[in-house]
Amino acid sequence: RDFNERCAQCSEVNWGLTDGGRFYCRSCHNVTERTREVVNTDFITNSRVQTISKGLKKQEKNDGGCEWYICEGFQLVLKKQVEALEALGVCPQMKDEILCNFWRCYLQKSKQAYCKRPAGETVKTLSVCESSTDVDSDPERPSLLHLLSLSESEGDLQTDCSFASSVSKVSESTSVYSGSVDGSLYLMKNQKDKLRMTMPMTLSFCYLALLWVREPITLSELLRFVVEGHIPYMNVFQHFPEKMKLCGLDLKIFCVESWPEYKEVFNKMHELAAFLDLPRFPDITESCFLHPDMLCMKYLMEANLPDELHNWTCRVVKKTGIGEVDFLTLMPGNKSTRKVKYDVLAAAVIVVVLKLLFLLDDHYEWVLSEFAEERNKNNTEVCMFYSGGPYFEFKKWYEVVKRSLDVEQKKLDEEKAKYLWRCEKPLFYSVKNKSKVLKRRQMVVNLQNQFGKLSGSVQRAEKPNPSSFQLSWSEENTDGSCFHGHSLKGVLQEKCGLLTVMNPDYWLCTVKLCNEKLCGHLAHYREVEFPQSYHFVLGLFSFLLRIQPSYIHDEVCMIEHRLFNKKLCKKLKYNTVLRK
């Protein structure tokens, strides 16, 4: 009754109210952007609540899409990723009990949801929350923020919105350049106190949840499953609902054109754990898969090394103290504790053991190999029945593993070269170019189908099932390509009832460690400065973990300094005295 303006189309004054609180003409059914001022004094005495909205809660846009926020898109990405992990055998509790709580805590800490609007916050602040009063006034709008939880009894998100002050400007400025409401605001770089969500951070969330439940999946395996396509990451926005239109600046956020890097995901995981103010994680004990003793056993099998090496890796782990619970368990926010890379640490332990036994100086390991080869030739019949098996030959192992490694590396390079970065769903950066993009996409698909029929090309085979092992070695092979049962008698000698190495010498990768906070590395690795045998072993584990050899080299230097700490301190003191 208080709204007396004439309709812009029929000039009549006959207004009604929609469910969303907007005025519509009963004569020509024209809906205006004007909404009714609501006055409610039932729940608080002497208070007044005003809700003025100009199109923020529009369910349907002109192109058939609905208004959505960036955090809703990331939540759908997390939902797809955790469902893929559940399909791989991860415990079902990780989704609702762990990852969902982490995500809610992040939304609250970043003031995107589960929070009250900060006083004086402007529209430029990174906030993608919705007013609880607006949610109640428009019950037909789907709650995408509720899709992550499987529990229906918890209700919708109770959030507050910081866009209400200038919502008309936001809608107008973002509708052209992005499909989301806050796409342009999300890319602002002046958010120092908030950890902005990115696509690599979705994997950090997943790894954080995996680490909490102590699942037998390392970070290197998680990233490898992503590359192999078992976990959605590349072009994951294809699975968004049809009403969530993705265009413009949204593509810079969700469209990924590179593989996730180990270092970035790992560092973001620790930043995220500190940002969420999480408590101490469950202890990593000797029975846990992430313990170095367990991971060393796995990597020894995959690297086709003798089983007897596991006794030596356990001794190194115990001697250096890297198997202690306090060293391995994640304590977010504690700067005094070291950030442990469990898979890289286990690989570095094996490298140190190989240096202890074979020296890896491009000379001593070949001398031992010749000695073991002669013993195996002279005692062929004895070795067949000897409980320790034949003597381990480093040269033969090098040839077998290198041949298999070259084949697998070539396959990996070919798969990366053939990978189609473009997704099946067409992308467009503006609404004006949408029709052109769709026509070009349809033309490309038609040409590909025609050329495929003419050339008789075979369709791509289905991706193989995921496996924890990339290189497999069977002891049943008669060609002698499996070295699991081989003996280390050729490199060991017995002293006082204990087996020790024949050669007491050892060379250090570096005498003094660098400051990791300054340059990011404990030591610098250059291939030309180290023996080829050492570089080959680093390259082998670099391939298995899909990381740079320098990461393993850093952990090797750290273990060496823990192992020879007393001798290094004496040497440094001696050098200081000589300088004086």
mmCIF file of N, CA and C in Angstrom, residues 11-101:
data_model
loop_
_atom_site.group_PDB
_atom_site.id
_atom_site.type_symbol
_atom_site.label_atom_id
_atom_site.label_comp_id
_atom_site.label_asym_id
_atom_site.label_seq_id
_atom_site.Cartn_x
_atom_site.Cartn_y
_atom_site.Cartn_z
ATOM 1 N N SER A 11 2.020 1.287 -16.711
ATOM 2 C CA SER A 11 1.649 2.538 -16.017
ATOM 3 C C SER A 11 0.538 2.343 -14.999
ATOM 4 N N GLU A 12 0.274 1.117 -14.589
ATOM 5 C CA GLU A 12 -0.729 0.855 -13.571
ATOM 6 C C GLU A 12 -0.101 0.883 -12.181
ATOM 7 N N VAL A 13 -0.940 1.115 -11.146
ATOM 8 C CA VAL A 13 -0.491 1.064 -9.748
ATOM 9 C C VAL A 13 -1.247 -0.076 -9.074
ATOM 10 N N ASN A 14 -0.760 -1.260 -9.302
ATOM 11 C CA ASN A 14 -1.416 -2.461 -8.760
ATOM 12 C C ASN A 14 -0.320 -3.461 -8.393
ATOM 13 N N TRP A 15 0.282 -3.276 -7.218
ATOM 14 C CA TRP A 15 1.487 -4.030 -6.861
ATOM 15 C C TRP A 15 1.177 -5.174 -5.917
ATOM 16 N N GLY A 16 1.964 -6.231 -6.079
ATOM 17 C CA GLY A 16 1.951 -7.362 -5.156
ATOM 18 C C GLY A 16 3.381 -7.697 -4.747
ATOM 19 N N LEU A 17 3.523 -8.620 -3.825
ATOM 20 C CA LEU A 17 4.832 -9.001 -3.298
ATOM 21 C C LEU A 17 5.153 -10.452 -3.667
ATOM 22 N N THR A 18 6.392 -10.682 -4.135
ATOM 23 C CA THR A 18 6.851 -12.050 -4.409
ATOM 24 C C THR A 18 7.348 -12.686 -3.114
ATOM 25 N N ASP A 19 7.676 -13.969 -3.192
ATOM 26 C CA ASP A 19 8.212 -14.668 -2.012
ATOM 27 C C ASP A 19 9.549 -14.083 -1.579
ATOM 28 N N GLY A 20 10.293 -13.504 -2.535
ATOM 29 C CA GLY A 20 11.583 -12.907 -2.216
ATOM 30 C C GLY A 20 11.486 -11.493 -1.666
ATOM 31 N N GLY A 21 10.236 -10.952 -1.584
ATOM 32 C CA GLY A 21 10.070 -9.620 -1.029
ATOM 33 C C GLY A 21 10.110 -8.513 -2.064
ATOM 34 N N ARG A 22 10.116 -8.843 -3.376
ATOM 35 C CA ARG A 22 10.144 -7.802 -4.406
ATOM 36 C C ARG A 22 8.721 -7.487 -4.872
ATOM 37 N N PHE A 23 8.562 -6.246 -5.402
ATOM 38 C CA PHE A 23 7.269 -5.819 -5.914
ATOM 39 C C PHE A 23 7.082 -6.289 -7.355
ATOM 40 N N TYR A 24 5.869 -6.771 -7.668
ATOM 41 C CA TYR A 24 5.537 -7.128 -9.048
ATOM 42 C C TYR A 24 4.158 -6.565 -9.392
ATOM 43 N N CYS A 25 3.998 -6.235 -10.667
ATOM 44 C CA CYS A 25 2.738 -5.651 -11.141
ATOM 45 C C CYS A 25 1.729 -6.768 -11.392
ATOM 46 N N ARG A 26 0.574 -6.667 -10.782
ATOM 47 C CA ARG A 26 -0.455 -7.683 -10.969
ATOM 48 C C ARG A 26 -1.122 -7.596 -12.325
ATOM 49 N N SER A 27 -0.965 -6.464 -13.009
ATOM 50 C CA SER A 27 -1.596 -6.290 -14.320
ATOM 51 C C SER A 27 -0.766 -6.925 -15.434
ATOM 52 N N CYS A 28 0.552 -6.576 -15.477
ATOM 53 C CA CYS A 28 1.410 -7.097 -16.550
ATOM 54 C C CYS A 28 2.476 -8.063 -16.038
ATOM 55 N N HIS A 29 2.480 -8.352 -14.725
ATOM 56 C CA HIS A 29 3.419 -9.305 -14.103
ATOM 57 C C HIS A 29 4.871 -8.867 -14.250
ATOM 58 N N ASN A 30 5.109 -7.597 -14.318
ATOM 59 C CA ASN A 30 6.478 -7.079 -14.359
ATOM 60 C C ASN A 30 7.050 -7.044 -12.944
ATOM 61 N N VAL A 31 8.276 -7.612 -12.767
ATOM 62 C CA VAL A 31 8.925 -7.668 -11.452
ATOM 63 C C VAL A 31 9.994 -6.588 -11.398
ATOM 64 N N THR A 32 9.936 -5.755 -10.372
ATOM 65 C CA THR A 32 10.917 -4.683 -10.216
ATOM 66 C C THR A 32 12.067 -5.145 -9.330
ATOM 67 N N GLU A 33 13.115 -4.330 -9.321
ATOM 68 C CA GLU A 33 14.255 -4.599 -8.454
ATOM 69 C C GLU A 33 14.036 -4.046 -7.051
ATOM 70 N N ARG A 34 12.974 -3.313 -6.869
ATOM 71 C CA ARG A 34 12.671 -2.684 -5.581
ATOM 72 C C ARG A 34 12.122 -3.737 -4.618
ATOM 73 N N THR A 35 12.562 -3.695 -3.371
ATOM 74 C CA THR A 35 12.074 -4.632 -2.362
ATOM 75 C C THR A 35 11.424 -3.871 -1.230
ATOM 76 N N ARG A 36 10.675 -4.600 -0.445
ATOM 77 C CA ARG A 36 9.909 -3.983 0.632
ATOM 78 C C ARG A 36 10.777 -3.848 1.869
ATOM 79 N N GLU A 37 10.629 -2.739 2.561
ATOM 80 C CA GLU A 37 11.317 -2.516 3.828
ATOM 81 C C GLU A 37 10.582 -3.280 4.917
ATOM 82 N N VAL A 38 11.343 -4.148 5.614
ATOM 83 C CA VAL A 38 10.748 -5.022 6.628
ATOM 84 C C VAL A 38 11.026 -4.462 8.003
ATOM 85 N N VAL A 39 10.017 -4.321 8.796
ATOM 86 C CA VAL A 39 10.155 -3.869 10.181
ATOM 87 C C VAL A 39 9.652 -4.979 11.081
ATOM 88 N N ASN A 40 10.516 -5.484 11.961
ATOM 89 C CA ASN A 40 10.163 -6.596 12.836
ATOM 90 C C ASN A 40 10.623 -6.288 14.255
ATOM 91 N N THR A 41 9.693 -6.232 15.179
ATOM 92 C CA THR A 41 10.036 -5.931 16.570
ATOM 93 C C THR A 41 9.560 -7.029 17.507
ATOM 94 N N ASP A 42 9.361 -8.237 16.979
ATOM 95 C CA ASP A 42 8.828 -9.319 17.801
ATOM 96 C C ASP A 42 9.880 -9.933 18.701
ATOM 97 N N PHE A 43 11.128 -10.049 18.194
ATOM 98 C CA PHE A 43 12.136 -10.804 18.935
ATOM 99 C C PHE A 43 13.057 -9.922 19.761
ATOM 100 N N ILE A 44 13.198 -8.636 19.448
ATOM 101 C CA ILE A 44 14.041 -7.721 20.229
ATOM 102 C C ILE A 44 13.263 -6.433 20.461
ATOM 103 N N THR A 45 13.228 -6.005 21.686
ATOM 104 C CA THR A 45 12.481 -4.789 22.016
ATOM 105 C C THR A 45 13.234 -3.560 21.521
ATOM 106 N N ASN A 46 12.504 -2.605 20.998
ATOM 107 C CA ASN A 46 13.065 -1.331 20.529
ATOM 108 C C ASN A 46 14.182 -1.535 19.503
ATOM 109 N N SER A 47 14.003 -2.476 18.621
ATOM 110 C CA SER A 47 15.000 -2.721 17.572
ATOM 111 C C SER A 47 14.307 -2.766 16.230
ATOM 112 N N ARG A 48 15.093 -2.528 15.207
ATOM 113 C CA ARG A 48 14.545 -2.486 13.859
ATOM 114 C C ARG A 48 15.528 -3.131 12.890
ATOM 115 N N VAL A 49 15.058 -4.090 12.121
ATOM 116 C CA VAL A 49 15.895 -4.796 11.164
ATOM 117 C C VAL A 49 15.438 -4.436 9.766
ATOM 118 N N GLN A 50 16.316 -3.899 8.956
ATOM 119 C CA GLN A 50 15.999 -3.532 7.585
ATOM 120 C C GLN A 50 16.742 -4.436 6.625
ATOM 121 N N THR A 51 16.056 -4.927 5.624
ATOM 122 C CA THR A 51 16.666 -5.750 4.583
ATOM 123 C C THR A 51 16.388 -5.104 3.245
ATOM 124 N N ILE A 52 17.378 -4.506 2.657
ATOM 125 C CA ILE A 52 17.240 -3.866 1.351
ATOM 126 C C ILE A 52 18.106 -4.617 0.378
ATOM 127 N N SER A 53 17.520 -5.217 -0.591
ATOM 128 C CA SER A 53 18.273 -6.022 -1.550
ATOM 129 C C SER A 53 17.803 -5.698 -2.949
ATOM 130 N N LYS A 54 18.727 -5.455 -3.834
ATOM 131 C CA LYS A 54 18.401 -5.147 -5.230
ATOM 132 C C LYS A 54 18.941 -6.233 -6.129
ATOM 133 N N GLY A 55 18.275 -7.380 -6.095
ATOM 134 C CA GLY A 55 18.626 -8.432 -7.043
ATOM 135 C C GLY A 55 19.680 -9.394 -6.558
ATOM 136 N N LEU A 56 20.141 -9.310 -5.300
ATOM 137 C CA LEU A 56 21.184 -10.225 -4.844
ATOM 138 C C LEU A 56 20.682 -11.654 -4.784
ATOM 139 N N LYS A 57 19.441 -11.829 -4.404
ATOM 140 C CA LYS A 57 18.896 -13.161 -4.228
ATOM 141 C C LYS A 57 18.118 -13.632 -5.445
ATOM 142 N N LYS A 58 18.464 -13.188 -6.598
ATOM 143 C CA LYS A 58 17.791 -13.658 -7.804
ATOM 144 C C LYS A 58 18.103 -15.129 -8.013
ATOM 145 N N GLN A 59 17.064 -15.936 -8.091
ATOM 146 C CA GLN A 59 17.280 -17.364 -8.298
ATOM 147 C C GLN A 59 17.722 -17.650 -9.720
ATOM 148 N N GLU A 60 17.101 -17.019 -10.667
ATOM 149 C CA GLU A 60 17.413 -17.286 -12.060
ATOM 150 C C GLU A 60 17.910 -16.025 -12.726
ATOM 151 N N LYS A 61 19.044 -16.126 -13.422
ATOM 152 C CA LYS A 61 19.533 -15.013 -14.217
ATOM 153 C C LYS A 61 18.970 -15.113 -15.628
ATOM 154 N N ASN A 62 19.370 -14.156 -16.454
ATOM 155 C CA ASN A 62 18.881 -14.169 -17.828
ATOM 156 C C ASN A 62 19.379 -15.391 -18.584
ATOM 157 N N ASP A 63 20.600 -15.878 -18.237
ATOM 158 C CA ASP A 63 21.157 -17.016 -18.947
ATOM 159 C C ASP A 63 20.801 -18.342 -18.288
ATOM 160 N N GLY A 64 19.873 -18.347 -17.335
ATOM 161 C CA GLY A 64 19.432 -19.581 -16.710
ATOM 162 C C GLY A 64 20.268 -19.996 -15.521
ATOM 163 N N GLY A 65 21.263 -19.218 -15.132
ATOM 164 C CA GLY A 65 22.121 -19.578 -14.010
ATOM 165 C C GLY A 65 21.667 -18.916 -12.731
ATOM 166 N N CYS A 66 22.246 -19.360 -11.626
ATOM 167 C CA CYS A 66 21.935 -18.785 -10.330
ATOM 168 C C CYS A 66 23.179 -18.119 -9.762
ATOM 169 N N GLU A 67 22.994 -17.251 -8.786
ATOM 170 C CA GLU A 67 24.118 -16.577 -8.169
ATOM 171 C C GLU A 67 24.832 -17.538 -7.227
ATOM 172 N N TRP A 68 26.148 -17.581 -7.349
ATOM 173 C CA TRP A 68 26.946 -18.478 -6.505
ATOM 174 C C TRP A 68 28.248 -17.789 -6.140
ATOM 175 N N TYR A 69 28.881 -18.295 -5.109
ATOM 176 C CA TYR A 69 30.099 -17.701 -4.597
ATOM 177 C C TYR A 69 31.281 -18.644 -4.814
ATOM 178 N N ILE A 70 32.468 -18.084 -4.758
ATOM 179 C CA ILE A 70 33.683 -18.857 -5.020
ATOM 180 C C ILE A 70 33.858 -19.984 -4.011
ATOM 181 N N CYS A 71 33.532 -19.725 -2.754
ATOM 182 C CA CYS A 71 33.697 -20.772 -1.745
ATOM 183 C C CYS A 71 32.774 -21.950 -2.012
ATOM 184 N N GLU A 72 31.635 -21.692 -2.646
ATOM 185 C CA GLU A 72 30.743 -22.792 -3.019
ATOM 186 C C GLU A 72 31.375 -23.662 -4.101
ATOM 187 N N GLY A 73 32.079 -23.015 -5.034
ATOM 188 C CA GLY A 73 32.770 -23.787 -6.062
ATOM 189 C C GLY A 73 33.875 -24.652 -5.480
ATOM 190 N N PHE A 74 34.656 -24.084 -4.559
ATOM 191 C CA PHE A 74 35.722 -24.874 -3.939
ATOM 192 C C PHE A 74 35.157 -26.007 -3.094
ATOM 193 N N GLN A 75 33.993 -25.772 -2.506
ATOM 194 C CA GLN A 75 33.398 -26.848 -1.715
ATOM 195 C C GLN A 75 32.986 -28.016 -2.600
ATOM 196 N N LEU A 76 32.484 -27.723 -3.777
ATOM 197 C CA LEU A 76 32.143 -28.797 -4.705
ATOM 198 C C LEU A 76 33.391 -29.550 -5.163
ATOM 199 N N VAL A 77 34.495 -28.821 -5.343
ATOM 200 C CA VAL A 77 35.754 -29.472 -5.713
ATOM 201 C C VAL A 77 36.199 -30.417 -4.607
ATOM 202 N N LEU A 78 36.153 -29.950 -3.364
ATOM 203 C CA LEU A 78 36.523 -30.801 -2.229
ATOM 204 C C LEU A 78 35.611 -32.015 -2.127
ATOM 205 N N LYS A 79 34.347 -31.825 -2.403
ATOM 206 C CA LYS A 79 33.391 -32.929 -2.338
ATOM 207 C C LYS A 79 33.743 -34.006 -3.360
ATOM 208 N N LYS A 80 34.076 -33.597 -4.575
ATOM 209 C CA LYS A 80 34.456 -34.562 -5.606
ATOM 210 C C LYS A 80 35.754 -35.275 -5.247
ATOM 211 N N GLN A 81 36.698 -34.548 -4.686
ATOM 212 C CA GLN A 81 37.994 -35.145 -4.354
ATOM 213 C C GLN A 81 37.875 -36.143 -3.213
ATOM 214 N N VAL A 82 37.120 -35.813 -2.193
ATOM 215 C CA VAL A 82 37.002 -36.735 -1.065
ATOM 216 C C VAL A 82 36.178 -37.953 -1.452
ATOM 217 N N GLU A 83 35.232 -37.805 -2.354
ATOM 218 C CA GLU A 83 34.491 -38.968 -2.842
ATOM 219 C C GLU A 83 35.402 -39.898 -3.640
ATOM 220 N N ALA A 84 36.337 -39.313 -4.403
ATOM 221 C CA ALA A 84 37.307 -40.134 -5.120
ATOM 222 C C ALA A 84 38.239 -40.862 -4.157
ATOM 223 N N LEU A 85 38.617 -40.206 -3.073
ATOM 224 C CA LEU A 85 39.456 -40.865 -2.073
ATOM 225 C C LEU A 85 38.703 -41.997 -1.383
ATOM 226 N N GLU A 86 37.420 -41.798 -1.141
ATOM 227 C CA GLU A 86 36.619 -42.872 -0.563
ATOM 228 C C GLU A 86 36.541 -44.069 -1.506
ATOM 229 N N ALA A 87 36.480 -43.796 -2.805
ATOM 230 C CA ALA A 87 36.472 -44.890 -3.781
ATOM 231 C C ALA A 87 37.794 -45.652 -3.801
ATOM 232 N N LEU A 88 38.882 -44.987 -3.390
ATOM 233 C CA LEU A 88 40.188 -45.639 -3.325
ATOM 234 C C LEU A 88 40.385 -46.434 -2.041
ATOM 235 N N GLY A 89 39.427 -46.347 -1.113
ATOM 236 C CA GLY A 89 39.509 -47.142 0.104
ATOM 237 C C GLY A 89 39.720 -46.363 1.373
ATOM 238 N N VAL A 90 39.661 -45.028 1.307
ATOM 239 C CA VAL A 90 39.826 -44.222 2.512
ATOM 240 C C VAL A 90 38.594 -44.385 3.397
ATOM 241 N N CYS A 91 38.786 -44.302 4.706
ATOM 242 C CA CYS A 91 37.677 -44.499 5.644
ATOM 243 C C CYS A 91 36.582 -43.460 5.403
ATOM 244 N N PRO A 92 35.316 -43.868 5.443
ATOM 245 C CA PRO A 92 34.220 -42.934 5.152
ATOM 246 C C PRO A 92 34.128 -41.784 6.149
ATOM 247 N N GLN A 93 34.635 -41.978 7.381
ATOM 248 C CA GLN A 93 34.534 -40.919 8.383
ATOM 249 C C GLN A 93 35.343 -39.683 8.018
ATOM 250 N N MET A 94 36.289 -39.811 7.101
ATOM 251 C CA MET A 94 37.138 -38.680 6.771
ATOM 252 C C MET A 94 36.354 -37.535 6.143
ATOM 253 N N LYS A 95 35.268 -37.849 5.480
ATOM 254 C CA LYS A 95 34.517 -36.811 4.770
ATOM 255 C C LYS A 95 33.739 -35.923 5.732
ATOM 256 N N ASP A 96 32.849 -36.504 6.521
ATOM 257 C CA ASP A 96 31.952 -35.717 7.366
ATOM 258 C C ASP A 96 32.585 -35.327 8.695
ATOM 259 N N GLU A 97 33.403 -36.208 9.263
ATOM 260 C CA GLU A 97 33.936 -35.948 10.596
ATOM 261 C C GLU A 97 35.228 -35.132 10.572
ATOM 262 N N ILE A 98 36.011 -35.245 9.507
ATOM 263 C CA ILE A 98 37.313 -34.579 9.484
ATOM 264 C C ILE A 98 37.327 -33.419 8.480
ATOM 265 N N LEU A 99 37.222 -33.747 7.199
ATOM 266 C CA LEU A 99 37.366 -32.723 6.171
ATOM 267 C C LEU A 99 36.272 -31.671 6.259
ATOM 268 N N CYS A 100 35.055 -32.097 6.541
ATOM 269 C CA CYS A 100 33.946 -31.136 6.645
ATOM 270 C C CYS A 100 34.178 -30.155 7.789
ATOM 271 N N ASN A 101 34.685 -30.644 8.923
ATOM 272 C CA ASN A 101 34.970 -29.755 10.047
ATOM 273 C C ASN A 101 36.123 -28.812 9.735
#
